[in-house]
CSV table of C-alpha atoms and ligand atoms in Angstrom, one decimal:
chain,number,residue,atom,x,y,z
X,6,MET,CA,-50.2,-5.0,71.5
X,7,VAL,CA,-51.5,-7.9,73.5
X,8,GLN,CA,-54.8,-7.0,75.0
X,9,LYS,CA,-54.4,-7.3,78.8
X,10,VAL,CA,-56.8,-9.3,80.9
X,11,ASP,CA,-57.1,-9.4,84.7
X,12,LYS,CA,-55.1,-12.4,85.9
X,13,ILE,CA,-52.2,-14.7,84.9
X,14,TRP,CA,-51.6,-18.1,86.5
X,15,LEU,CA,-48.0,-18.3,87.6
X,16,ASP,CA,-46.5,-21.2,89.5
X,17,GLY,CA,-49.8,-22.3,91.0
X,18,LYS,CA,-51.2,-18.8,91.9
X,19,TYR,CA,-53.2,-16.2,90.2
X,20,VAL,CA,-51.4,-12.9,89.9
X,21,ASN,CA,-52.4,-9.5,88.5
X,22,TRP,CA,-51.4,-9.1,84.8
X,23,ASP,CA,-49.0,-6.3,85.7
X,24,ASP,CA,-47.4,-8.2,88.5
X,25,ALA,CA,-46.5,-11.3,86.5
X,26,ASN,CA,-42.8,-10.3,86.4
X,27,VAL,CA,-39.5,-12.4,86.6
X,28,HIS,CA,-36.0,-11.7,87.9
X,29,ILE,CA,-33.4,-10.5,85.3
X,30,LEU,CA,-31.3,-13.6,86.0
X,31,THR,CA,-34.2,-15.9,84.8
X,32,HIS,CA,-32.2,-18.5,82.9
X,33,SER,CA,-34.5,-18.8,80.0
X,34,LEU,CA,-34.1,-15.2,79.2
X,35,HIS,CA,-30.4,-15.6,78.7
X,36,TYR,CA,-30.1,-18.9,76.9
X,37,GLY,CA,-33.6,-19.4,75.4
X,38,LEU,CA,-34.5,-22.8,76.9
X,39,GLY,CA,-38.2,-22.8,77.7
X,40,VAL,CA,-41.0,-24.8,76.1
X,41,PHE,CA,-44.5,-23.4,75.3
X,42,GLU,CA,-47.8,-24.0,73.6
X,43,GLY,CA,-50.3,-21.9,71.8
X,44,VAL,CA,-53.9,-23.1,72.1
X,45,ARG,CA,-57.1,-21.4,70.8
X,46,CYS,CA,-60.3,-21.4,72.8
X,47,TYR,CA,-63.5,-20.9,70.6
X,48,GLN,CA,-66.9,-19.8,71.5
X,49,LEU,CA,-69.2,-22.6,70.3
X,50,SER,CA,-72.6,-22.3,68.5
X,51,ASN,CA,-74.3,-23.4,71.7
X,52,GLY,CA,-72.8,-20.5,73.7
X,53,LYS,CA,-70.3,-22.6,75.6
X,54,SER,CA,-66.5,-22.4,75.1
X,55,GLY,CA,-64.1,-25.0,73.9
X,56,PHE,CA,-60.4,-25.3,73.8
X,57,PHE,CA,-59.2,-26.8,70.6
X,58,ARG,CA,-57.3,-30.1,71.2
X,59,LEU,CA,-56.1,-28.9,74.6
X,60,LYS,CA,-55.0,-32.4,75.7
X,61,GLU,CA,-52.8,-32.8,72.6
X,62,HIS,CA,-51.2,-29.4,73.1
X,63,LEU,CA,-50.4,-30.1,76.7
X,64,ARG,CA,-49.0,-33.5,75.8
X,65,ARG,CA,-46.7,-31.8,73.3
X,66,LEU,CA,-45.7,-29.3,76.0
X,67,HIS,CA,-44.6,-32.2,78.2
X,68,ASP,CA,-43.0,-34.0,75.3
X,69,SER,CA,-41.0,-30.8,74.5
X,70,ALA,CA,-40.0,-30.5,78.2
X,71,LYS,CA,-38.8,-34.1,78.3
X,72,MET,CA,-36.6,-33.6,75.3
X,73,PHE,CA,-34.5,-31.1,77.3
X,74,TRP,CA,-34.5,-33.0,80.6
X,75,LEU,CA,-37.1,-30.6,82.1
X,76,GLU,CA,-39.4,-32.2,84.6
X,77,PRO,CA,-42.8,-30.4,84.5
X,78,THR,CA,-44.1,-29.3,87.9
X,79,PHE,CA,-47.8,-29.7,87.0
X,80,SER,CA,-49.5,-32.6,85.3
X,81,THR,CA,-51.5,-32.1,82.1
X,82,GLU,CA,-54.7,-32.8,84.1
X,83,GLU,CA,-53.9,-29.9,86.5
X,84,LEU,CA,-53.0,-27.6,83.6
X,85,ILE,CA,-56.4,-28.5,81.9
X,86,GLU,CA,-58.3,-27.6,85.0
X,87,LYS,CA,-56.3,-24.3,85.5
X,88,SER,CA,-56.7,-23.3,81.9
X,89,ILE,CA,-60.4,-23.5,82.1
X,90,GLU,CA,-60.4,-21.7,85.5
X,91,LEU,CA,-58.2,-19.0,84.0
X,92,PHE,CA,-60.6,-18.3,81.2
X,93,LYS,CA,-63.5,-18.2,83.6
X,94,ILE,CA,-61.7,-15.8,86.0
X,95,ASN,CA,-60.9,-13.5,83.1
X,96,LYS,CA,-64.4,-13.7,81.8
X,97,LEU,CA,-63.0,-14.8,78.4
X,98,LYS,CA,-65.4,-16.8,76.2
X,99,GLU,CA,-62.8,-17.2,73.5
X,100,GLY,CA,-59.1,-16.3,73.0
X,101,TYR,CA,-55.6,-17.6,73.0
X,102,LEU,CA,-53.9,-19.6,75.7
X,103,ARG,CA,-50.1,-19.6,76.2
X,104,PRO,CA,-48.8,-22.3,78.5
X,105,LEU,CA,-45.1,-21.7,79.2
X,106,ILE,CA,-42.5,-23.7,81.2
X,107,PHE,CA,-39.3,-21.8,81.7
X,108,ILE,CA,-36.1,-22.0,83.8
X,109,GLY,CA,-36.0,-19.5,86.7
X,110,ASP,CA,-33.0,-17.8,88.3
X,111,GLY,CA,-30.4,-19.6,90.5
X,112,ALA,CA,-27.3,-20.7,88.8
X,113,MET,CA,-26.0,-19.2,85.6
X,114,GLY,CA,-24.1,-21.1,82.9
X,115,LEU,CA,-25.6,-23.6,80.6
X,116,TYR,CA,-26.0,-26.7,82.8
X,117,ALA,CA,-28.1,-25.1,85.6
X,118,ILE,CA,-30.2,-28.3,85.9
X,119,ASP,CA,-31.3,-27.5,89.5
X,120,ASN,CA,-32.7,-24.1,88.8
X,121,PRO,CA,-36.4,-23.9,89.6
X,122,LEU,CA,-38.7,-24.7,86.7
X,123,ARG,CA,-41.5,-22.2,86.4
X,124,THR,CA,-44.9,-22.6,84.8
X,125,ALA,CA,-47.3,-20.0,83.5
X,126,LEU,CA,-50.7,-20.0,81.8
X,127,ILE,CA,-51.5,-16.7,80.1
X,128,ALA,CA,-54.7,-15.9,78.2
X,129,TRP,CA,-55.6,-13.0,76.0
X,130,PRO,CA,-58.0,-12.2,73.2
X,131,TRP,CA,-56.4,-12.8,69.8
X,132,GLY,CA,-57.9,-12.5,66.3
X,133,ALA,CA,-56.6,-13.9,63.0
X,134,TYR,CA,-52.8,-14.1,63.2
X,135,LEU,CA,-52.3,-13.5,59.5
X,136,GLY,CA,-55.2,-11.1,59.3
X,137,GLU,CA,-58.9,-11.5,58.5
X,138,ASP,CA,-58.3,-10.7,54.9
X,139,GLY,CA,-55.5,-13.4,54.8
X,140,VAL,CA,-57.9,-16.1,56.1
X,141,LYS,CA,-60.5,-15.0,53.5
X,142,ASN,CA,-58.5,-14.1,50.4
X,143,GLY,CA,-55.0,-15.7,51.0
X,144,ILE,CA,-51.6,-14.3,51.7
X,145,ARG,CA,-48.4,-13.5,49.8
X,146,VAL,CA,-45.4,-15.5,51.0
X,147,LYS,CA,-41.7,-15.7,50.2
X,148,VAL,CA,-39.3,-18.7,50.3
X,149,SER,CA,-36.9,-17.7,53.1
X,150,SER,CA,-33.1,-17.3,52.7
X,151,PHE,CA,-33.0,-19.0,56.1
X,152,ASN,CA,-33.3,-22.7,56.3
X,153,ARG,CA,-35.5,-24.3,59.0
X,154,LEU,CA,-33.5,-25.5,61.9
X,155,SER,CA,-32.3,-29.0,61.3
X,156,MET,CA,-32.2,-32.4,63.1
X,157,ASN,CA,-29.2,-33.0,65.3
X,158,VAL,CA,-28.5,-29.2,65.4
X,159,HIS,CA,-31.7,-28.5,67.2
X,160,LEU,CA,-34.8,-30.5,68.0
X,161,PRO,CA,-37.3,-29.3,65.4
X,162,LYS,CA,-40.1,-31.3,67.0
X,163,ALA,CA,-39.8,-29.4,70.3
X,164,LYS,CA,-41.8,-26.3,70.7
X,165,ALA,CA,-38.9,-24.7,72.5
X,166,SER,CA,-38.5,-20.9,72.9
X,167,GLY,CA,-35.0,-20.8,71.4
X,168,ASN,CA,-36.1,-22.6,68.3
X,169,TYR,CA,-38.1,-19.5,67.4
X,170,ILE,CA,-35.1,-17.3,66.7
X,171,ASN,CA,-34.9,-19.2,63.5
X,172,SER,CA,-38.6,-18.5,62.7
X,173,ILE,CA,-38.2,-14.8,63.7
X,174,LEU,CA,-35.3,-14.4,61.2
X,175,ALA,CA,-37.5,-15.8,58.4
X,176,LYS,CA,-40.6,-13.9,59.5
X,177,ARG,CA,-38.9,-10.6,59.7
X,178,GLU,CA,-37.0,-11.1,56.4
X,179,ALA,CA,-40.3,-11.9,54.7
X,180,MET,CA,-42.3,-9.0,56.2
X,181,LEU,CA,-39.5,-6.5,55.6
X,182,SER,CA,-39.5,-7.6,52.0
X,183,GLY,CA,-43.2,-6.9,51.7
X,184,PHE,CA,-44.6,-10.5,52.2
X,185,GLN,CA,-46.8,-11.7,55.0
X,186,GLU,CA,-45.1,-15.0,55.8
X,187,ALA,CA,-42.0,-17.1,55.0
X,188,ILE,CA,-41.7,-20.6,53.7
X,189,MET,CA,-38.6,-22.3,55.1
X,190,LEU,CA,-36.7,-25.1,53.3
X,191,ASP,CA,-34.8,-27.7,55.3
X,192,ALA,CA,-31.0,-28.1,55.3
X,193,GLU,CA,-31.3,-30.3,52.2
X,194,GLY,CA,-33.5,-27.8,50.3
X,195,TYR,CA,-36.9,-29.6,50.7
X,196,VAL,CA,-39.9,-27.5,51.7
X,197,ALA,CA,-40.3,-27.8,55.5
X,198,GLU,CA,-42.9,-25.3,56.8
X,199,ALA,CA,-43.7,-21.7,57.4
X,200,SER,CA,-42.3,-19.7,60.3
X,201,GLY,CA,-45.2,-20.6,62.5
X,202,GLU,CA,-47.4,-22.9,60.3
X,203,ASN,CA,-47.3,-26.2,58.5
X,204,ILE,CA,-47.8,-26.3,54.7
X,205,PHE,CA,-50.1,-28.2,52.3
X,206,VAL,CA,-49.5,-28.1,48.6
X,207,ILE,CA,-52.2,-29.2,46.0
X,208,ARG,CA,-51.9,-30.1,42.4
X,209,ASP,CA,-54.4,-32.1,40.2
X,210,GLY,CA,-56.6,-32.8,43.2
X,211,VAL,CA,-53.9,-34.4,45.3
X,212,VAL,CA,-52.8,-32.7,48.6
X,213,ARG,CA,-49.2,-33.1,49.8
X,214,THR,CA,-47.5,-32.1,53.0
X,215,PRO,CA,-44.0,-32.7,54.2
X,216,PRO,CA,-43.7,-35.9,56.3
X,217,ALA,CA,-43.8,-35.9,60.1
X,218,ALA,CA,-40.3,-37.3,60.1
X,219,SER,CA,-38.8,-34.1,58.7
X,220,SER,CA,-37.6,-30.8,60.2
X,221,ILE,CA,-41.1,-29.7,61.0
X,222,LEU,CA,-43.2,-29.1,64.2
X,223,ASN,CA,-45.8,-31.8,64.4
X,224,GLY,CA,-48.6,-29.3,64.1
X,225,ILE,CA,-51.9,-30.2,65.8
X,226,THR,CA,-53.8,-28.2,63.2
X,227,ARG,CA,-51.8,-30.2,60.5
X,228,LEU,CA,-53.1,-33.4,62.0
X,229,SER,CA,-56.6,-32.0,62.1
X,230,ALA,CA,-56.4,-30.9,58.4
X,231,ILE,CA,-55.1,-34.4,57.4
X,232,GLN,CA,-58.1,-36.0,59.2
X,233,ILE,CA,-60.5,-33.6,57.5
X,234,LEU,CA,-59.0,-34.3,54.1
X,235,LYS,CA,-59.3,-38.1,54.7
X,236,ASP,CA,-62.9,-37.7,55.8
X,237,LEU,CA,-63.7,-35.7,52.7
X,238,ASN,CA,-62.1,-38.5,50.6
X,239,ILE,CA,-59.5,-36.0,49.2
X,240,PRO,CA,-56.2,-37.8,48.5
X,241,ILE,CA,-53.5,-36.7,51.0
X,242,VAL,CA,-49.9,-37.8,51.0
X,243,GLU,CA,-47.0,-37.0,53.3
X,244,GLU,CA,-43.9,-36.7,51.1
X,245,LYS,CA,-41.0,-34.5,50.3
X,246,ILE,CA,-41.9,-31.3,48.4
X,247,VAL,CA,-39.4,-29.2,46.4
X,248,ARG,CA,-39.4,-25.5,45.7
X,249,GLU,CA,-40.6,-26.0,42.1
X,250,ASP,CA,-43.7,-27.7,43.4
X,251,LEU,CA,-44.6,-24.4,45.1
X,252,TYR,CA,-44.3,-22.5,41.9
X,253,ILE,CA,-46.6,-24.7,39.8
X,254,CYS,CA,-49.2,-25.9,42.2
X,255,ASP,CA,-53.0,-25.2,42.1
X,256,GLU,CA,-53.5,-24.4,45.8
X,257,VAL,CA,-51.5,-23.9,49.0
X,258,PHE,CA,-52.6,-23.5,52.5
X,259,LEU,CA,-50.9,-23.1,55.9
X,260,THR,CA,-52.1,-24.6,59.1
X,261,GLY,CA,-51.5,-23.5,62.7
X,262,THR,CA,-53.2,-22.6,65.9
X,263,ALA,CA,-52.6,-18.9,65.4
X,264,ALA,CA,-53.1,-18.9,61.6
X,265,GLU,CA,-55.8,-21.6,61.6
X,266,ILE,CA,-56.3,-22.5,57.9
X,267,THR,CA,-54.8,-19.7,55.8
X,268,PRO,CA,-54.7,-19.9,52.0
X,269,VAL,CA,-51.6,-18.7,50.1
X,270,ARG,CA,-52.3,-16.7,46.9
X,271,GLU,CA,-48.7,-15.9,45.9
X,272,ILE,CA,-45.3,-17.4,46.4
X,273,ASP,CA,-42.1,-15.5,45.3
X,274,HIS,CA,-44.3,-13.4,42.9
X,275,HIS,CA,-45.8,-16.6,41.3
X,276,VAL,CA,-49.5,-16.6,41.5
X,277,VAL,CA,-50.9,-19.7,43.1
X,278,GLY,CA,-53.6,-21.2,40.9
X,279,THR,CA,-56.2,-18.5,40.1
X,280,GLY,CA,-54.9,-16.3,42.8
X,281,LYS,CA,-57.9,-17.0,44.9
X,282,PRO,CA,-58.4,-19.7,47.6
X,283,GLY,CA,-59.1,-23.0,45.7
X,284,PRO,CA,-61.9,-25.5,46.2
X,285,ILE,CA,-59.9,-27.9,48.4
X,286,THR,CA,-58.6,-25.2,50.6
X,287,SER,CA,-62.1,-23.8,51.0
X,288,ALA,CA,-63.5,-27.2,51.8
X,289,VAL,CA,-60.9,-27.9,54.5
X,290,GLN,CA,-61.3,-24.4,55.9
X,291,THR,CA,-65.1,-24.6,56.1
X,292,ARG,CA,-65.0,-27.9,57.9
X,293,PHE,CA,-62.3,-26.8,60.3
X,294,PHE,CA,-64.2,-23.7,61.3
X,295,GLU,CA,-67.4,-25.7,61.7
X,296,ALA,CA,-65.4,-28.1,64.0
X,297,THR,CA,-64.1,-25.2,66.1
X,298,LYS,CA,-67.7,-24.1,66.7
X,299,GLY,CA,-68.7,-27.6,67.9
X,300,ASN,CA,-70.9,-28.2,64.8
X,301,VAL,CA,-69.2,-31.4,63.6
X,302,PRO,CA,-70.3,-34.4,65.7
X,303,GLU,CA,-67.3,-36.5,64.5
X,304,TYR,CA,-64.8,-33.9,65.9
X,305,GLN,CA,-66.5,-33.2,69.2
X,306,ASP,CA,-63.7,-34.8,71.0
X,307,TRP,CA,-61.3,-32.2,69.6
X,308,LEU,CA,-62.9,-29.7,72.0
X,309,GLU,CA,-62.4,-29.3,75.8
X,310,ILE,CA,-65.8,-27.8,76.5
X,311,PHE,CA,-66.6,-25.7,79.5
H,635,PLP,C1,-42.9,-23.6,63.6
H,635,PLP,C2,-44.3,-24.0,63.7
H,635,PLP,N1,-44.8,-24.9,62.8
H,635,PLP,C3,-46.1,-25.3,62.9
H,635,PLP,C4,-47.0,-24.8,63.8
H,635,PLP,C5,-48.4,-25.3,63.8
H,635,PLP,O1,-48.6,-26.1,64.9
H,635,PLP,P1,-50.0,-26.2,65.6
H,635,PLP,O2,-51.0,-26.5,64.5
H,635,PLP,O3,-49.9,-27.2,66.6
H,635,PLP,O4,-50.3,-24.8,66.2
H,635,PLP,C6,-46.5,-23.8,64.7
H,635,PLP,C7,-47.4,-23.3,65.7
H,635,PLP,O5,-47.5,-23.7,66.8
H,635,PLP,C8,-45.2,-23.5,64.6
H,635,PLP,O6,-44.7,-22.5,65.5
């Protein structure tokens, strides 16, 4: 259950958590067109708070909106200001931020281009998405029987609400089968990503991740991990990965705002490496968590501090 806080910011106003309701004819509820983000806010070592790469997340929110001819009502600058205010009003030092742009009620039918666009910022406390134990010791994953949505059928680069039906299918199938997460292949059979995370695969000291120009979400944690790997002088290449690579690699980790950096210890009952998080995964994870605490001067600009 989401832990309630006091206020939600909805269409420019603060409303009580329990009053942030919408009409049943809200267009997005019927057809799934909405765009959203997930952003973490961390408590820093100096006691302040910092949103992790908030500007990049809000830019992607507006990019996602643009892909569907949605004209955002609020600028990214306004949303930054309101996100900070929302955390202060709710006395949250750290937590998760969910910006959401959705289509309100008015016309029904698919076109409905004149329906009001609605905007919400919601904050709540949220721990490790794949569990504390998962972050520490790694998780067990399954290659999904569902392919990741593909180009020209959907827009995989958009963080759009409806895109997540595909992820939910994979996630539920994996969890109901006793795994913690699903790895999805693209329509051609290449490894794409997990249901809510990007994937990195390591063998013989070389890290590989599927290219940006494939059916993946351009993860902001993915970009951060690539930067960290480069700065640690660990070879990182963006290239196509096949299922066999998953079964014979030394290390695998997943990246995402919710999952942060989560090691994978088993894929389809194949043990990954030694079955414990490997040295490259641990190095990336350590530097990432240090960055989120504001302890790495090179990555200070990743934080929106307040
Ligand atoms: C499908 C999918 N891929 C990847 C990611 C990771 O993206 P980010 O690191 O920007 O959170 C997410 C999470 O937002 C996601 O939902």
